[in-house]
Structures are given as C-alpha cells and as structure tokens.
Amino acid sequence: MPPTAETRRADARCLTPAAPRPAAAGTGYDPRALTDALRRRCRGEVSAAPADRAAVAFDFGNMVRRAPQVVVRPRDVADVAHAVRTAREHGTSVTARATGHSLGGQALSAGGVLLDMRSLSRVARVAPRGRWVEAEGGAVWADVVEGTLAAGHTPPVLTSNLFTTVGGTHSVGGVGTASFRHGTHADNCLACEVVTADGDVRWCSPRRNAELFAHVLCGLGLFGVMTRLRLRVHPARRRTWTWRLAYGSPEALVADLLAAVLAGRADRIGGRAYPVEGGRRWAYVLDLAVDGDAEAPPAGVLRGLAPRLVAGPAARAFADAARSTERTDLRAVQTPSPCGHPWVDVFLPPAEVAAYVREQLTSLPPPLLAHAHLLFWPVTRAVLTRPLFAVPPAPVSILTSIMPTVPRARLPGAAAAMAAAARDGARRGGTHYLYGSVPADADAWARQFGSYWPRLQALKRRYDPDGVFHPDLLPGPEPCAAADRGAAVVKP
C-alpha cells in the first residue's frame, strides 16, 4: 500500500525535530555545531541528511514519528563514548536504536543524537567451556544462535523474532517461551560493557559496577548504552519434541498452561489464540516443547492436562527448532510499513487472564480484532533477578498480548482502543512489558514499579543527572506520591 499524501506530509513534519531538553545549564544547542563536533570526534559515519534521519524516525509500532537531529553509526565503543560526551556538551540527548522493535517510540529520538547500533553487530566470541557468548549490542539473535549452535550450545531463552538485537532485548528484558524456567534474556546476562552519561566506558557485572549492572538491564536505555554483552549459553540437544493442544476457552487454556508450568516437564510453554469462522469465535492453542537426545519422545508430558484435541508428539532437529521463530529481518526495514502494530503486552496474575481476554474480545472493535492474535507466555517470579523487570506479585504471571495489525489510516482510533485495553490490564493488577506500551503518567509509572519507583528516579538522577538518555521518558524529577499497588520487582 503506497503512502498517501497525508502520510507523506506527516513524515515530512516529523523531520522538524522537537526542541530537545537542554542537558547542562548554560549550554546552547546549535545543530550544525553539534554535527561538526561529532564528525571531528567519531570515526564512524555521522549524518544529518534528511533521508538518514527519516530512516530512523519510526519504529515497529509505526504509531509515532520522531526524527533525530543527527544519526551516528559508531565504528566502535570509542565512537559511542565520543557521541555521548559531545551530545552532553552541546545540551542535547542520546538515544540508542538498532532494529527499532519498540511499539511506542521508545527507540526514537526527538531532535537529539541517535546512535544507530546496527553498525556494532559482531558476535565476538563463543566460549563453550565457560558457557558464554559475547556479542555487540547491535548483534541480532539470529547471528547469536548460529554462532552458538556451531559450538554446540544455545541461549537458554529466545524471543519470538530472532532479528531483534541483543542490546534491545536486554534493555526491556527479553521474554520467550522458556522464561518460566530460565527467566528473561536479562537474567542470563553475565556482564556487559556500558557507556555512561559522562562518556565513560565501564565493564559491569554482579561484582564490578554492580548497581549499574543491575539497572542498565531492563533499564530502557535510561542509564547508559550497552555496547557489548556476555550471555549465558547451555549445551544444545539433539532433537525437540513438540505437542500442540487445542482448547475451547481461555479458562481451559490458562488452567493447563499453569498445570504444565507447575509440572515442570516441558522446556518451553506458550499459548496463543486467533480468530476463526470469520471472527465469530476464537481458537486457543497451547504449544509444549521438550528437548532431549533420546530417539523416543518422553512419557507423561501431558499427564494432568485436559485439552480438547492433541497434535503430536512431533520430532525435529533441535537446531531447526531454535531457528524457527519469526524470521522478518528487521535490519532491512528502511521505510515505514503501511500498517501499524498498536499491541498491548501486560503481565497479569493468572486469575485475571481469562476475564481480561473476554472483556477485550467483547469491547475492542471487531475490525481491530479481525487481524489480531493473542499470546500467553508464563514467567516464574522465582527465576527473575533484575529489579526493573516489574511483574505482579503472584508466583507465576502470564504475559498476555493482544496483537492487531492495522492500516495506518486507522491507527489513531486503534491506538486509543488499545490504550484502554492496557489501562484495563493495569487495573487488574498487571504490569506493562515496556518494549510495548509504556505507562501514561506519573501515577501509572508508580503503579508499574510500586515501592521501587522512588529508587528508580533517584538512580536516574545519580547516573544521568543532566538527562542525556531519554530525558522525556520518565516523569519527574521528584518521586511520585502515588500509592504502591502491589507490583513486584526483584531486589538487587
């Protein structure tokens, strides 16, 4: 679908950057001087060309347009440090972006410096004996998977799109169908290299710069730029056995999903739903996977479950299963899609999931749901270790996602309807998965992080006092007085 004249006008307007918030008192913001200084200091490409700025002015959600003043494609970590120092000196902001898989503009810059991290995309080293891999922040998971499989290993958790990046998923958590067992991507990070707001390069781990390490993970880019990460891997198996279970209601799906989590016999568990019969009803499916080396499938995997229909077990090579997520290569996306993705992703207490789904399938406009699907992925609080990955206080939460695809002309109405769905999830005790929608105001941020919210704001002031990174993302600067609604975060 070609862009309309109105769309082209909107895209042109987005190239007039919003006024950035000054970083340091007394500094002025001269865009030309900023660009010249970046070109003198950085070895990588520095561009203020309209076409380059337009290419990074949208994200996967396609609902927000924000263009940077200048784009830097760093050659190495030194370029990232130079860019951060230069932006700070010139009183503007820095945003790191790679494939732009955010939904609400989190990876966009309004008139500041945008670091296009796709230029830092190496999988640098696989250490099978140490069971880790090191990759640059702009490396895509597809390359990490190939590099580790070649060494007989694999990351314990993979997301649904292998062309998201290592730095991007670690900044929001990184959830997959193995997260109930192994946590998020961020829980499996052993160490990372971070460029801080003063342009320093710090190696961070649980023993070195531990506070920064604990908060740059799942930190939305608020505390620094992750340029290199050391990630846990474990041995690959020979094959994967899969089962697909069908259900007639969300209640039945959730009951068996929880039973499968508690039984602990599956390595990956994920539910989904999609419209059938022209949208008159929804089909609910639960996928289970077990990895192993034996020639025969393991016994008893479905014990205690009550599906209406069962398909499987089916066998496939473990390596093929590891590669079999969504394969859309986001690195190649240079122009906005004719459609947008006003998705809502909330972690809900299991007791709320079915009622939430029924409410949304009743209240959301039928045209919006006609091209939508739902996901249900469990996470177990006991294996979550990062303080900024907020989930409800239940032992198991379910990431409940409503994922419509909408033509751009209908996005404003769709976005409003989905924002209402996000608020309903929060009212039911849910928390946002922050790669998608973000809290709308200070009260919503306080509900997201509960009693941890004042500390988050204090950490932002400590590590980024001049507001270099995402200055307008968090409300503040003073801690909000909204009541703690019970959202649970893991203490470092």
Coordinates of C-alpha atoms in Angstrom, one line a residue:
M1 CA 0.0 0.0 0.0
P2 CA 1.8 3.2 -1.1
P3 CA 1.8 6.2 1.3
T4 CA -0.9 8.7 0.9
A5 CA -0.3 12.4 0.5
E6 CA -1.3 12.9 4.1
T7 CA 1.2 10.3 5.2
R8 CA 3.9 11.9 3.2
R9 CA 3.1 15.3 4.8
A10 CA 3.2 13.7 8.3
D11 CA 6.6 12.1 7.6
A12 CA 7.9 15.4 6.4
R13 CA 6.7 17.2 9.6
C14 CA 8.5 14.6 11.7
L15 CA 11.8 15.8 10.2
T16 CA 11.3 19.1 12.0
P17 CA 12.8 17.9 15.3
A18 CA 11.2 18.8 18.6
A19 CA 13.2 21.1 20.8
P20 CA 15.5 18.9 22.9
R21 CA 15.7 19.4 26.7
P22 CA 18.9 21.2 27.5
A23 CA 21.4 18.9 29.2
A24 CA 23.6 21.2 31.2
A25 CA 22.9 24.7 32.5
G26 CA 24.4 27.4 30.4
T27 CA 24.9 25.3 27.3
G28 CA 23.5 26.2 23.9
Y29 CA 22.2 23.9 21.2
D30 CA 23.5 24.6 17.8
P31 CA 22.6 21.7 15.5
R32 CA 25.4 22.5 13.0
A33 CA 28.0 22.8 15.7
L34 CA 26.8 19.5 17.1
T35 CA 27.1 17.7 13.8
D36 CA 30.6 19.2 13.1
A37 CA 31.8 18.2 16.5
L38 CA 30.6 14.6 16.1
R39 CA 32.3 14.4 12.7
R40 CA 35.6 15.5 14.2
R41 CA 35.5 13.1 17.1
C42 CA 33.8 9.9 15.7
R43 CA 35.4 7.6 13.2
G44 CA 32.1 6.1 12.1
E45 CA 29.5 7.7 9.9
V46 CA 27.8 10.9 11.1
S47 CA 24.8 12.2 9.0
A48 CA 22.3 14.9 9.3
A49 CA 20.8 14.2 5.9
P50 CA 17.0 14.2 5.8
A51 CA 16.9 10.7 4.3
D52 CA 19.1 9.2 7.0
R53 CA 17.0 10.9 9.7
A54 CA 13.8 9.7 8.2
A55 CA 15.0 6.1 8.1
V56 CA 15.2 6.1 11.9
A57 CA 12.1 8.2 12.6
F58 CA 9.7 5.3 13.1
D59 CA 9.7 2.0 14.9
F60 CA 7.9 -1.3 14.6
G61 CA 4.7 0.0 16.2
N62 CA 4.6 2.7 13.4
M63 CA 2.4 4.9 15.6
V64 CA 5.0 7.6 16.5
R65 CA 7.2 9.8 14.3
R66 CA 10.3 11.4 15.9
A67 CA 13.4 12.3 13.9
P68 CA 16.8 12.9 15.4
Q69 CA 18.9 15.9 14.5
V70 CA 21.9 13.7 13.6
V71 CA 22.5 10.0 13.2
V72 CA 25.8 8.4 14.3
R73 CA 26.7 4.9 13.1
P74 CA 29.6 4.1 15.5
R75 CA 32.6 2.1 14.4
D76 CA 33.4 1.0 18.0
V77 CA 32.7 1.7 21.6
A78 CA 35.0 4.8 21.5
D79 CA 32.6 6.3 19.0
V80 CA 29.7 5.7 21.3
A81 CA 31.6 7.4 24.2
H82 CA 32.6 10.4 21.9
A83 CA 29.0 10.8 20.8
V84 CA 27.6 10.8 24.3
R85 CA 30.2 13.3 25.6
T86 CA 29.6 15.5 22.6
A87 CA 25.8 15.4 23.0
R88 CA 26.1 16.3 26.7
E89 CA 28.5 19.2 25.9
H90 CA 26.0 20.5 23.4
G91 CA 23.0 20.2 25.6
T92 CA 21.1 17.5 23.8
S93 CA 20.0 13.9 24.2
V94 CA 21.2 10.5 23.1
T95 CA 19.1 7.5 22.1
A96 CA 20.4 4.1 21.1
R97 CA 18.5 2.2 18.4
A98 CA 19.1 -0.9 16.3
T99 CA 16.2 -2.6 14.5
G100 CA 13.6 -0.4 16.3
H101 CA 11.4 -3.1 17.6
S102 CA 9.7 -0.8 20.1
L103 CA 6.0 -0.1 19.7
G104 CA 5.5 3.4 21.2
G105 CA 8.6 5.4 20.1
Q106 CA 11.0 4.2 22.9
A107 CA 13.7 3.7 20.3
L108 CA 13.2 7.1 18.7
S109 CA 14.9 10.5 19.2
A110 CA 13.1 13.8 19.0
G111 CA 15.8 16.2 17.8
G112 CA 18.8 14.7 19.6
V113 CA 21.6 12.3 18.6
L114 CA 20.5 8.8 17.5
L115 CA 23.1 6.0 17.8
D116 CA 22.3 3.5 15.0
M117 CA 23.7 0.4 16.7
R118 CA 23.4 -1.8 13.7
S119 CA 27.0 -0.9 12.9
L120 CA 28.0 -2.7 16.1
S121 CA 26.7 -6.2 15.3
R122 CA 29.5 -8.7 15.8
V123 CA 29.2 -12.0 17.7
A124 CA 32.7 -11.6 19.0
R125 CA 33.4 -14.9 20.9
V126 CA 31.8 -18.1 21.9
A127 CA 33.3 -19.9 25.0
P128 CA 31.7 -23.3 25.3
R129 CA 33.8 -24.3 28.3
G130 CA 32.7 -21.2 30.1
R131 CA 29.2 -21.5 28.7
W132 CA 29.0 -17.9 27.5
V133 CA 29.0 -15.9 24.3
E134 CA 30.0 -12.2 23.8
A135 CA 28.1 -10.1 21.3
E136 CA 27.9 -6.4 20.5
G137 CA 24.7 -4.5 21.3
G138 CA 23.6 -4.4 17.7
A139 CA 24.0 -8.1 17.0
V140 CA 20.8 -9.8 16.1
W141 CA 19.8 -13.0 17.8
A142 CA 19.8 -15.0 14.6
D143 CA 23.6 -14.5 14.4
V144 CA 24.0 -15.3 18.1
V145 CA 22.0 -18.6 17.6
E146 CA 24.1 -19.6 14.6
G147 CA 27.4 -18.8 16.3
T148 CA 26.5 -20.7 19.5
L149 CA 24.9 -23.7 17.6
A150 CA 28.2 -24.1 15.7
A151 CA 29.9 -24.5 19.1
G152 CA 27.3 -27.0 20.3
H153 CA 25.4 -24.5 22.6
T154 CA 22.4 -22.2 22.5
P155 CA 21.0 -19.3 24.6
P156 CA 18.5 -20.7 27.2
V157 CA 15.8 -18.1 26.2
L158 CA 14.9 -16.9 22.7
T159 CA 12.2 -14.3 21.8
S160 CA 9.7 -14.7 19.0
N161 CA 11.8 -12.7 16.5
L162 CA 15.4 -13.6 16.0
F163 CA 16.1 -10.3 14.2
T164 CA 15.7 -8.2 17.4
T165 CA 19.0 -7.3 18.9
V166 CA 21.0 -8.3 21.9
G167 CA 21.1 -4.7 23.3
G168 CA 17.5 -4.0 22.6
T169 CA 16.0 -7.1 24.3
H170 CA 18.3 -6.7 27.3
S171 CA 17.1 -3.1 27.7
V172 CA 13.5 -4.3 28.2
G173 CA 14.0 -7.9 29.5
G174 CA 13.6 -10.2 26.6
V175 CA 10.8 -12.8 27.2
G176 CA 10.4 -16.1 25.5
T177 CA 8.5 -19.4 25.9
A178 CA 11.4 -20.7 28.1
S179 CA 11.1 -17.7 30.5
F180 CA 9.1 -19.7 33.1
R181 CA 12.2 -21.9 33.5
H182 CA 15.2 -19.6 32.7
G183 CA 13.9 -16.0 33.2
T184 CA 14.5 -13.3 30.6
H185 CA 17.4 -12.5 28.4
A186 CA 18.5 -10.0 31.1
D187 CA 18.5 -12.7 33.8
N188 CA 21.0 -14.6 31.6
C189 CA 23.4 -11.7 31.1
L190 CA 26.7 -12.3 32.9
A191 CA 28.4 -9.0 32.3
C192 CA 28.1 -6.0 29.9
E193 CA 30.1 -3.1 28.7
V194 CA 28.3 0.2 29.2
V195 CA 28.9 3.8 28.1
T196 CA 27.6 6.1 30.8
A197 CA 26.1 9.6 30.6
D198 CA 29.6 11.2 31.2
G199 CA 31.0 9.2 28.3
D200 CA 32.9 6.7 30.4
V201 CA 33.2 3.1 29.4
R202 CA 32.5 0.6 32.2
W203 CA 32.6 -3.1 32.4
C204 CA 29.7 -4.2 34.6
S205 CA 28.9 -7.4 36.3
P206 CA 27.5 -8.6 39.7
R207 CA 30.9 -7.9 41.2
R208 CA 32.0 -4.8 39.2
N209 CA 29.8 -1.7 39.0
A210 CA 27.1 -4.0 40.4
E211 CA 24.4 -1.3 40.9
L212 CA 24.8 0.0 37.3
F213 CA 24.8 -3.6 36.0
A214 CA 21.6 -4.4 37.9
H215 CA 19.7 -1.4 36.5
V216 CA 21.0 -1.0 32.9
L217 CA 19.4 -4.4 32.3
C218 CA 15.7 -3.8 31.7
G219 CA 16.5 -0.1 32.1
L220 CA 15.0 1.2 28.8
G221 CA 18.3 2.9 27.9
L222 CA 17.8 5.3 30.8
F223 CA 21.2 4.7 32.5
G224 CA 23.6 4.0 29.6
V225 CA 24.3 2.4 26.3
M226 CA 25.1 -1.4 26.3
T227 CA 27.8 -1.9 23.7
R228 CA 28.9 -5.5 24.4
L229 CA 27.3 -8.2 26.5
R230 CA 28.4 -11.6 27.8
L231 CA 25.5 -14.0 27.8
R232 CA 24.9 -17.4 29.3
V233 CA 24.5 -20.4 27.0
H234 CA 23.9 -24.0 27.7
P235 CA 24.5 -27.2 25.7
A236 CA 22.3 -27.9 22.7
R237 CA 20.4 -31.1 22.5
R238 CA 19.8 -33.4 19.5
R239 CA 16.1 -33.0 19.0
T240 CA 13.0 -31.3 20.1
W241 CA 9.6 -33.0 20.7
T242 CA 6.5 -30.8 20.4
W243 CA 2.8 -31.1 21.2
R244 CA 0.0 -28.8 20.2
L245 CA -3.1 -28.8 22.4
A246 CA -6.4 -27.2 21.5
Y247 CA -9.0 -25.6 23.9
G248 CA -12.4 -24.1 23.6
S249 CA -12.0 -21.3 26.1
P250 CA -9.3 -19.0 27.7
E251 CA -10.1 -20.5 31.1
A252 CA -9.2 -24.0 29.9
L253 CA -6.0 -22.8 28.2
V254 CA -4.9 -20.9 31.3
A255 CA -5.6 -23.9 33.6
D256 CA -3.5 -26.2 31.5
L257 CA -0.8 -23.7 31.0
L258 CA -0.4 -23.3 34.7
A259 CA -0.5 -27.1 35.2
A260 CA 2.3 -27.5 32.7
V261 CA 4.4 -24.9 34.4
L262 CA 4.0 -26.5 37.8
A263 CA 4.6 -30.0 36.4
G264 CA 8.0 -28.9 35.1
R265 CA 8.1 -31.5 32.3
A266 CA 8.3 -29.1 29.3
D267 CA 11.2 -26.9 28.4
R268 CA 9.1 -24.3 26.5
I269 CA 5.4 -23.4 27.1
G270 CA 3.5 -20.8 25.0
G271 CA -0.2 -20.3 24.4
R272 CA -1.9 -18.3 21.6
A273 CA -5.3 -17.6 20.2
Y274 CA -6.6 -16.5 16.8
P275 CA -10.0 -15.7 15.3
V276 CA -11.8 -18.4 13.3
E277 CA -15.1 -18.6 11.4
G278 CA -14.8 -15.0 10.2
G279 CA -14.1 -13.8 13.8
R280 CA -17.2 -15.3 15.3
R281 CA -15.2 -17.3 17.7
W282 CA -11.5 -17.8 18.9
A283 CA -9.4 -20.8 18.9
Y284 CA -7.0 -21.4 21.8
V285 CA -3.8 -23.4 21.4
L286 CA -1.1 -24.4 23.8
D287 CA 2.4 -25.4 22.5
L288 CA 4.7 -27.5 24.6
A289 CA 8.3 -28.5 23.7
V290 CA 10.7 -30.9 25.3
D291 CA 14.4 -31.0 24.3
G292 CA 16.4 -34.2 24.6
D293 CA 18.8 -36.7 23.0
A294 CA 16.7 -39.9 23.1
E295 CA 15.1 -41.4 19.9
A296 CA 11.7 -41.7 21.5
P297 CA 9.5 -38.9 23.0
P298 CA 9.5 -38.6 26.8
A299 CA 6.5 -40.2 28.6
G300 CA 4.0 -38.4 30.7
V301 CA 4.4 -34.9 29.3
L302 CA 0.6 -34.3 29.1
R303 CA -0.2 -36.0 32.4
G304 CA -2.8 -33.9 34.3
L305 CA -3.7 -31.8 31.3
A306 CA -7.2 -31.7 29.7
P307 CA -7.1 -30.4 26.1
R308 CA -9.9 -30.9 23.7
L309 CA -7.6 -32.0 20.9
V310 CA -3.9 -33.1 20.8
A311 CA -1.4 -33.0 17.9
G312 CA 1.9 -34.6 18.5
P313 CA 4.4 -35.5 19.6
A314 CA 6.3 -34.4 16.6
A315 CA 10.1 -34.5 16.4
R316 CA 12.5 -32.1 14.7
A317 CA 16.2 -31.3 15.0
F318 CA 17.0 -29.1 17.9
A319 CA 18.9 -26.7 15.8
D320 CA 16.0 -26.3 13.4
A321 CA 13.6 -25.6 16.3
A322 CA 16.0 -23.0 17.7
R323 CA 15.9 -21.2 14.4
S324 CA 12.2 -21.4 13.9
T325 CA 10.9 -18.2 15.3
E326 CA 9.6 -15.2 13.3
R327 CA 12.1 -14.5 10.6
T328 CA 11.3 -11.0 9.5
D329 CA 14.6 -9.3 9.1
L330 CA 14.1 -6.0 10.8
R331 CA 17.6 -4.8 9.8
A332 CA 16.3 -4.3 6.3
V333 CA 13.4 -2.0 7.2
Q334 CA 14.2 1.5 5.9
T335 CA 10.7 2.9 5.2
P336 CA 7.6 2.8 7.4
S337 CA 5.2 -0.1 6.8
P338 CA 1.7 0.8 5.5
C339 CA 0.4 -0.9 8.7
G340 CA 1.0 -0.3 12.4
H341 CA 1.1 -2.6 15.5
P342 CA -0.8 -1.0 18.4
W343 CA -0.1 -4.1 20.6
V344 CA -0.7 -4.4 24.3
D345 CA 1.5 -6.7 26.4
V346 CA 0.7 -7.0 30.1
F347 CA 1.9 -9.4 32.7
L348 CA -1.2 -10.5 34.6
P349 CA -1.9 -12.7 37.6
P350 CA -3.3 -16.0 36.2
A351 CA -6.6 -15.5 37.9
E352 CA -7.2 -12.3 35.8
V353 CA -6.2 -13.6 32.4
A354 CA -9.4 -15.2 31.1
A355 CA -11.6 -12.4 32.4
Y356 CA -9.3 -9.8 30.8
V357 CA -9.3 -11.6 27.5
R358 CA -13.1 -12.0 27.4
E359 CA -13.5 -8.3 28.3
Q360 CA -11.2 -7.2 25.5
L361 CA -12.7 -9.6 22.9
T362 CA -16.1 -8.1 23.7
S363 CA -15.2 -4.4 23.9
L364 CA -12.5 -4.0 21.2
P365 CA -13.9 -3.1 17.7
P366 CA -14.4 -6.2 15.6
P367 CA -12.3 -4.8 12.6
L368 CA -9.4 -4.3 15.0
L369 CA -9.6 -8.0 16.1
A370 CA -10.1 -9.4 12.6
H371 CA -6.3 -9.2 12.0
A372 CA -5.1 -9.9 15.5
H373 CA -3.7 -12.8 17.5
L374 CA -3.1 -13.3 21.2
L375 CA -0.1 -14.7 23.1
F376 CA 0.0 -16.3 26.6
W377 CA 3.6 -16.8 27.9
P378 CA 4.3 -17.7 31.5
V379 CA 7.0 -16.2 33.6
T380 CA 8.0 -17.5 37.1
R381 CA 8.9 -14.9 39.6
A382 CA 11.4 -17.1 41.4
V383 CA 13.8 -17.0 38.4
L384 CA 13.6 -13.3 37.8
T385 CA 16.7 -11.4 39.1
R386 CA 16.5 -7.9 37.6
P387 CA 15.0 -5.1 39.7
L388 CA 13.4 -3.1 36.8
F389 CA 11.6 -6.1 35.3
A390 CA 8.3 -5.5 37.1
V391 CA 5.7 -8.3 37.3
P392 CA 2.7 -8.9 39.6
P393 CA 3.5 -10.5 43.0
A394 CA 2.0 -13.9 42.0
P395 CA 4.5 -16.8 41.8
V396 CA 3.6 -17.2 38.1
S397 CA 2.5 -14.3 35.8
I398 CA 1.3 -14.7 32.3
L399 CA 2.4 -12.3 29.6
T400 CA -0.9 -11.6 27.8
S401 CA -0.5 -9.9 24.5
I402 CA -3.2 -8.6 22.1
M403 CA -1.5 -8.1 18.8
P404 CA -3.5 -6.5 15.9
T405 CA -2.2 -5.3 12.6
V406 CA -3.9 -2.1 11.5
P407 CA -3.6 0.1 8.3
R408 CA -2.0 3.5 9.2
A409 CA -5.2 5.4 8.4
R410 CA -6.9 3.6 11.2
L411 CA -4.1 3.8 13.7
P412 CA -5.4 6.7 15.8
G413 CA -8.6 5.0 16.7
A414 CA -6.9 1.7 17.2
A415 CA -4.3 3.2 19.4
A416 CA -6.9 4.7 21.6
A417 CA -8.8 1.5 21.9
M418 CA -5.6 -0.5 22.8
A419 CA -4.6 2.2 25.3
A420 CA -7.9 1.5 27.1
A421 CA -7.0 -2.2 27.0
A422 CA -3.6 -1.5 28.6
R423 CA -5.3 0.5 31.4
D424 CA -7.7 -2.4 32.0
G425 CA -4.8 -4.7 32.4
A426 CA -3.2 -2.4 34.9
R427 CA -6.5 -2.1 36.8
R428 CA -6.4 -5.9 37.1
G429 CA -3.1 -5.9 38.8
G430 CA -1.0 -6.2 35.7
T431 CA 2.3 -4.5 34.7
H432 CA 3.5 -3.4 31.3
Y433 CA 6.1 -5.2 29.2
L434 CA 7.9 -2.0 28.4
Y435 CA 9.0 -2.7 24.8
G436 CA 5.4 -2.1 24.0
S437 CA 3.1 0.4 25.6
V438 CA 4.6 2.5 28.5
P439 CA 2.8 4.0 31.5
A440 CA 1.0 7.1 30.5
D441 CA 1.7 9.4 33.5
A442 CA 3.5 9.5 36.9
D443 CA 0.7 7.6 38.7
A444 CA 0.9 4.8 36.1
W445 CA 4.7 4.7 36.4
A446 CA 4.3 4.4 40.2
R447 CA 1.9 1.6 39.8
Q448 CA 4.3 -0.2 37.4
F449 CA 7.2 -0.2 39.8
G450 CA 5.4 0.1 43.2
S451 CA 7.7 0.8 46.1
Y452 CA 10.7 0.7 43.8
W453 CA 9.6 3.8 41.9
P454 CA 11.3 6.4 44.1
R455 CA 14.6 4.5 43.9
L456 CA 14.3 4.3 40.1
Q457 CA 14.0 8.1 39.9
A458 CA 16.9 8.5 42.4
L459 CA 19.1 6.2 40.3
K460 CA 18.2 8.2 37.1
R461 CA 19.4 11.4 38.9
R462 CA 22.5 9.7 40.0
Y463 CA 23.6 8.1 36.8
D464 CA 22.2 10.7 34.3
P465 CA 21.8 14.0 36.2
D466 CA 21.7 16.0 33.0
G467 CA 19.1 13.9 31.3
V468 CA 21.2 12.8 28.4
F469 CA 19.4 9.5 27.9
H470 CA 15.7 9.6 27.1
P471 CA 15.0 12.8 29.0
D472 CA 11.3 12.8 28.4
L473 CA 10.5 9.1 29.0
L474 CA 10.2 9.2 32.8
P475 CA 8.0 11.8 34.6
G476 CA 9.7 13.6 37.5
P477 CA 12.0 14.6 38.7
E478 CA 10.7 14.1 42.2
P479 CA 9.4 10.8 43.4
C480 CA 5.7 10.4 42.8
A481 CA 3.4 10.0 45.8
A482 CA 1.0 7.5 44.1
A483 CA 0.2 4.5 46.3
D484 CA 2.0 1.2 45.9
R485 CA -0.5 -1.0 44.1
G486 CA 1.4 -4.2 44.8
A487 CA 3.6 -4.5 41.6
A488 CA 6.5 -6.7 42.5
V489 CA 10.1 -6.1 41.5
V490 CA 13.1 -8.2 42.3
K491 CA 15.6 -6.5 44.7
P492 CA 19.2 -6.5 43.6

